[in-house]
Amino acid sequence: MIIEDKVERAISLYREASVCEREGRLGDALAKFRQATRIVHKEPDIDRIIRNRTHYEQRQQRHHRLVETEGEKIVEKKNKSAVSSDGEEDLQAQNYYTFGTVEQDTPLLLNGNSLANGMAALLLPDEEYNRVPTDSRFNPKNQAIPTPISKLPSEIITHLIRWSLVLDFSSLPEIASTCKYFHHQTLTQALWRWLCRKHYTANNILNTSVVMLNAQLAQKYRKCWLTLWIEKPRPSLEGYLRLFADGSMLLWTTSVEPSKALKDLNGIMEIPNHTYSLELALGRKKNLSKKEAREKAASVAALKGLLFGSWRLEDDVLVMNSTVDGVYWILTPISPVQAQNPKDAEWCEVNDENMILPGNKVPEWDIIATGWLIKAKIFTK
Amino acid sequence: MVKITSSDNQEFTIAKEIANQSVLIKNMLEDVGEADDQPIPLPNVSGAILQKVIEYATMHKDDPPAAPEEETRPKSSEDIEERDKEFMNVDQGTLFEIILAANYLDMKNLLDLGCKTVANMIKGKSVEEIRKTFNIVNDFTPEEEEQIRKENEWCEDR
């Protein structure tokens, strides 16, 4: 029990640290993060502990729901409470600063489709995806009588099911009822994630200007790709931006071209409140050291400069002259995806150098987001 | 020109641009270099199927190259061209062999085409018909089957 207490303490410290960080009290945040990692020194990745914890709790809740198969209303209510509590926990660990209106208490309803709700609850987590039910007679490896389809490996069969659903979604009940293997496939998060990806690329929702999902919405859907697929929200105009002490900014957009990403960023900056909120976020801490004060000034300058600076392409990277002397701002995409057009900005991965505080990971919102790291580079003249 | 051999030792000589439609062959060529006399062995593909694959690659050798990432493809590519429909008008066994070969040779377009063809076979069929088409054994009890149908009823609204 002593070990569990320690973990609890570490988790609460970590959460406090996240809150501090969000309020701009970076010194406090750092101290608390350090404390948290020192307590659980055998498990340095406290992020993982938290994630596993929420995962475990989620499964427990699902289990309870399945055990008590009551009428529709009760199932809906249980789903509602389960999801919003998950959302809260993860938002604290999220560490992302968001703008726009975030409706804190929007329940995750599916327009009265409680059966769909129920199914969303049944979806298997990602790790289950590759675990084919071994008792399934159809399972290609088990098939005693070789029929043509049993020669196909599991991943191809999964692909077939996906394509069938793309072609005719209403064939879902038929596909699921065919056999246990097919049914298993329709319950995986991976299937619905694939369908979402197909939907958003097919309908050209990518590359529209200024499209962002606010953090809570993204968080909500990250829990369930099925729900996202059903609701298919139109991305809204809220921002998704992350600040660092050294004045860099991390921007998430759907654009894959740097010039478009710039437009998105300008779109955010044009909304008066946002710049103000950012300044506030940066300026909460009093008694800054010289270095910190300089970094803060650089960040604020960047925010304003980004609106008015002129950008040019230099060595495969977009560079902007800012109004602050000797400071150039570079916009580089940070997704691991290869650039379509090599002449566009350089791709680089976010690593520990770019992230100031431990436990910060890029959002896993991979279907409609590209990361852009906006970093200050100081040229000596 | 590139030489490739099937599992039953049939040798085919094809143009490089056709061979490069298979990412597997393309990578092998890059690794091996310009050693023309050594044929590339493809032990997982039989001669007849390899013939079909080459036919497909030849048909599509002048197609514009697809975007490297799915995310950036603007149009949905769900329709099958007429010539591809004819190409895929084969028995089930061959069809699945082609899919397997496309998977092995890493030819995304052919794989997608194969999957779409099979998807068209599933479309509009009842459960029993699907099982019959593919010789799939039903391992559900009637109660389980009924429950699954109920679970998935919501999709009719979508």
Coordinates of C-alpha atoms in Angstrom, one line a residue, chain A residues 110-111 113 115-116 119 122 135-138 143 147-153 155-156 159-161 163-183 186-187 192 194 197-198 201-204 206-207 226 229-232 256 337-340 366-367, chain B residues 67-80 92-97 99-101 103-104 108 111-128 130-131 133-141 144-145 147-158:
Chain A
L110 CA -25.2 11.2 -29.8
N111 CA -28.5 12.8 -30.6
N113 CA -28.9 7.3 -30.5
L115 CA -27.6 2.2 -29.2
A116 CA -24.6 3.9 -30.9
M119 CA -21.6 0.5 -29.1
L122 CA -18.0 -1.5 -26.3
D135 CA -11.6 -19.3 -30.8
S136 CA -13.0 -17.8 -34.0
R137 CA -13.4 -20.5 -36.5
F138 CA -13.0 -18.2 -39.3
Q143 CA -9.4 -22.4 -40.9
T147 CA -11.2 -21.5 -48.7
P148 CA -9.8 -18.7 -50.8
I149 CA -10.5 -16.1 -48.2
S150 CA -8.7 -18.0 -45.5
K151 CA -5.4 -17.6 -47.3
L152 CA -5.5 -13.9 -46.6
P153 CA -3.7 -12.7 -43.5
E155 CA -4.5 -7.3 -41.9
I156 CA -5.8 -7.7 -45.4
H159 CA -8.7 -3.9 -44.9
L160 CA -11.5 -5.6 -46.8
I161 CA -13.9 -4.9 -44.0
W163 CA -13.4 -0.8 -47.7
S164 CA -16.8 -2.5 -47.5
L165 CA -17.9 0.0 -45.0
V166 CA -16.6 2.9 -47.1
L167 CA -18.5 1.6 -50.0
D168 CA -21.7 0.9 -48.2
F169 CA -21.8 1.8 -44.6
S170 CA -25.2 0.3 -44.0
S171 CA -23.7 -3.1 -44.5
L172 CA -22.2 -2.9 -41.0
P173 CA -24.8 -5.2 -39.3
E174 CA -24.3 -7.8 -42.0
I175 CA -20.6 -7.7 -41.7
A176 CA -20.6 -7.8 -38.0
S177 CA -23.0 -10.8 -37.9
T178 CA -21.0 -12.9 -40.3
C179 CA -18.7 -14.4 -37.8
K180 CA -16.8 -13.6 -34.6
Y181 CA -13.7 -12.4 -36.4
F182 CA -15.5 -9.8 -38.4
H183 CA -17.4 -8.8 -35.4
T186 CA -15.9 -3.8 -36.1
L187 CA -15.2 -3.1 -32.5
W192 CA -13.2 3.9 -36.8
W194 CA -9.4 4.7 -40.4
R197 CA -9.3 9.6 -41.8
K198 CA -11.0 8.6 -45.0
T201 CA -9.6 13.5 -46.6
A202 CA -12.3 12.5 -49.0
N203 CA -14.4 15.5 -48.3
N204 CA -11.5 17.9 -48.6
L206 CA -8.2 19.2 -44.8
N207 CA -6.5 22.3 -46.1
L226 CA -16.6 6.0 -33.4
W229 CA -17.2 9.4 -37.1
I230 CA -20.8 9.7 -36.2
E231 CA -20.8 13.3 -35.3
K232 CA -18.3 14.4 -37.9
V256 CA 0.3 20.9 -44.8
V337 CA 5.4 13.0 -42.3
Q338 CA 7.5 13.7 -45.3
A339 CA 6.9 16.9 -47.1
Q340 CA 5.0 16.6 -50.4
D366 CA -3.2 12.8 -36.0
I367 CA -5.9 12.8 -38.6
Chain B
A67 CA 0.6 11.6 -53.3
P68 CA 2.9 10.0 -50.8
E69 CA 0.6 10.5 -47.9
E70 CA -3.1 9.6 -47.8
E71 CA -3.9 12.8 -46.0
T72 CA -3.1 15.0 -48.9
R73 CA -5.1 13.2 -51.6
P74 CA -8.0 15.6 -52.3
K75 CA -10.4 13.4 -54.0
S76 CA -12.1 10.3 -52.8
S77 CA -11.1 7.4 -55.0
E78 CA -14.0 5.0 -54.5
D79 CA -15.0 4.5 -58.1
I80 CA -13.4 1.7 -60.0
Q92 CA -12.4 -15.7 -56.2
G93 CA -9.2 -17.7 -55.8
T94 CA -7.3 -15.6 -58.4
L95 CA -8.7 -12.4 -56.9
F96 CA -7.4 -13.2 -53.5
E97 CA -4.1 -14.3 -54.9
I99 CA -4.6 -9.2 -53.4
L100 CA -1.9 -11.2 -51.6
A101 CA 0.6 -10.5 -54.3
N103 CA 0.3 -6.8 -50.5
Y104 CA 3.6 -8.6 -50.8
K108 CA -1.0 0.2 -53.0
L111 CA -4.3 -3.6 -53.3
D112 CA -7.0 -1.0 -53.0
L113 CA -8.5 -2.1 -56.2
G114 CA -8.6 -5.6 -55.1
C115 CA -10.2 -4.7 -51.7
K116 CA -12.8 -2.5 -53.5
T117 CA -13.7 -5.3 -55.8
V118 CA -14.2 -7.6 -52.8
A119 CA -16.1 -4.9 -51.0
N120 CA -18.4 -4.7 -54.0
M121 CA -19.0 -8.4 -53.6
I122 CA -20.1 -7.9 -50.0
K123 CA -22.2 -4.9 -50.7
G124 CA -25.9 -5.4 -50.6
K125 CA -25.7 -9.0 -49.6
S126 CA -27.4 -10.6 -46.6
V127 CA -25.4 -12.3 -43.9
E128 CA -26.1 -15.8 -45.2
I130 CA -21.9 -13.2 -47.5
R131 CA -21.0 -16.4 -45.7
T133 CA -19.8 -16.3 -51.1
F134 CA -16.7 -16.7 -49.0
N135 CA -17.3 -20.0 -47.3
I136 CA -17.3 -18.5 -43.9
V137 CA -18.4 -20.7 -41.0
N138 CA -21.0 -19.1 -38.7
D139 CA -19.7 -19.4 -35.2
F140 CA -22.4 -17.5 -33.4
T141 CA -25.4 -18.8 -31.5
E144 CA -25.6 -13.8 -30.1
E145 CA -26.4 -13.1 -33.7
Q147 CA -27.8 -9.2 -30.2
I148 CA -25.2 -8.1 -32.7
R149 CA -27.8 -7.1 -35.2
K150 CA -29.5 -5.0 -32.6
E151 CA -26.2 -3.4 -31.5
N152 CA -25.6 -2.3 -35.1
E153 CA -29.0 -1.1 -36.0
W154 CA -28.1 2.5 -35.4
C155 CA -26.0 2.6 -38.6
E156 CA -29.2 2.7 -40.7
D157 CA -29.6 6.3 -39.9
R158 CA -26.2 7.2 -41.1

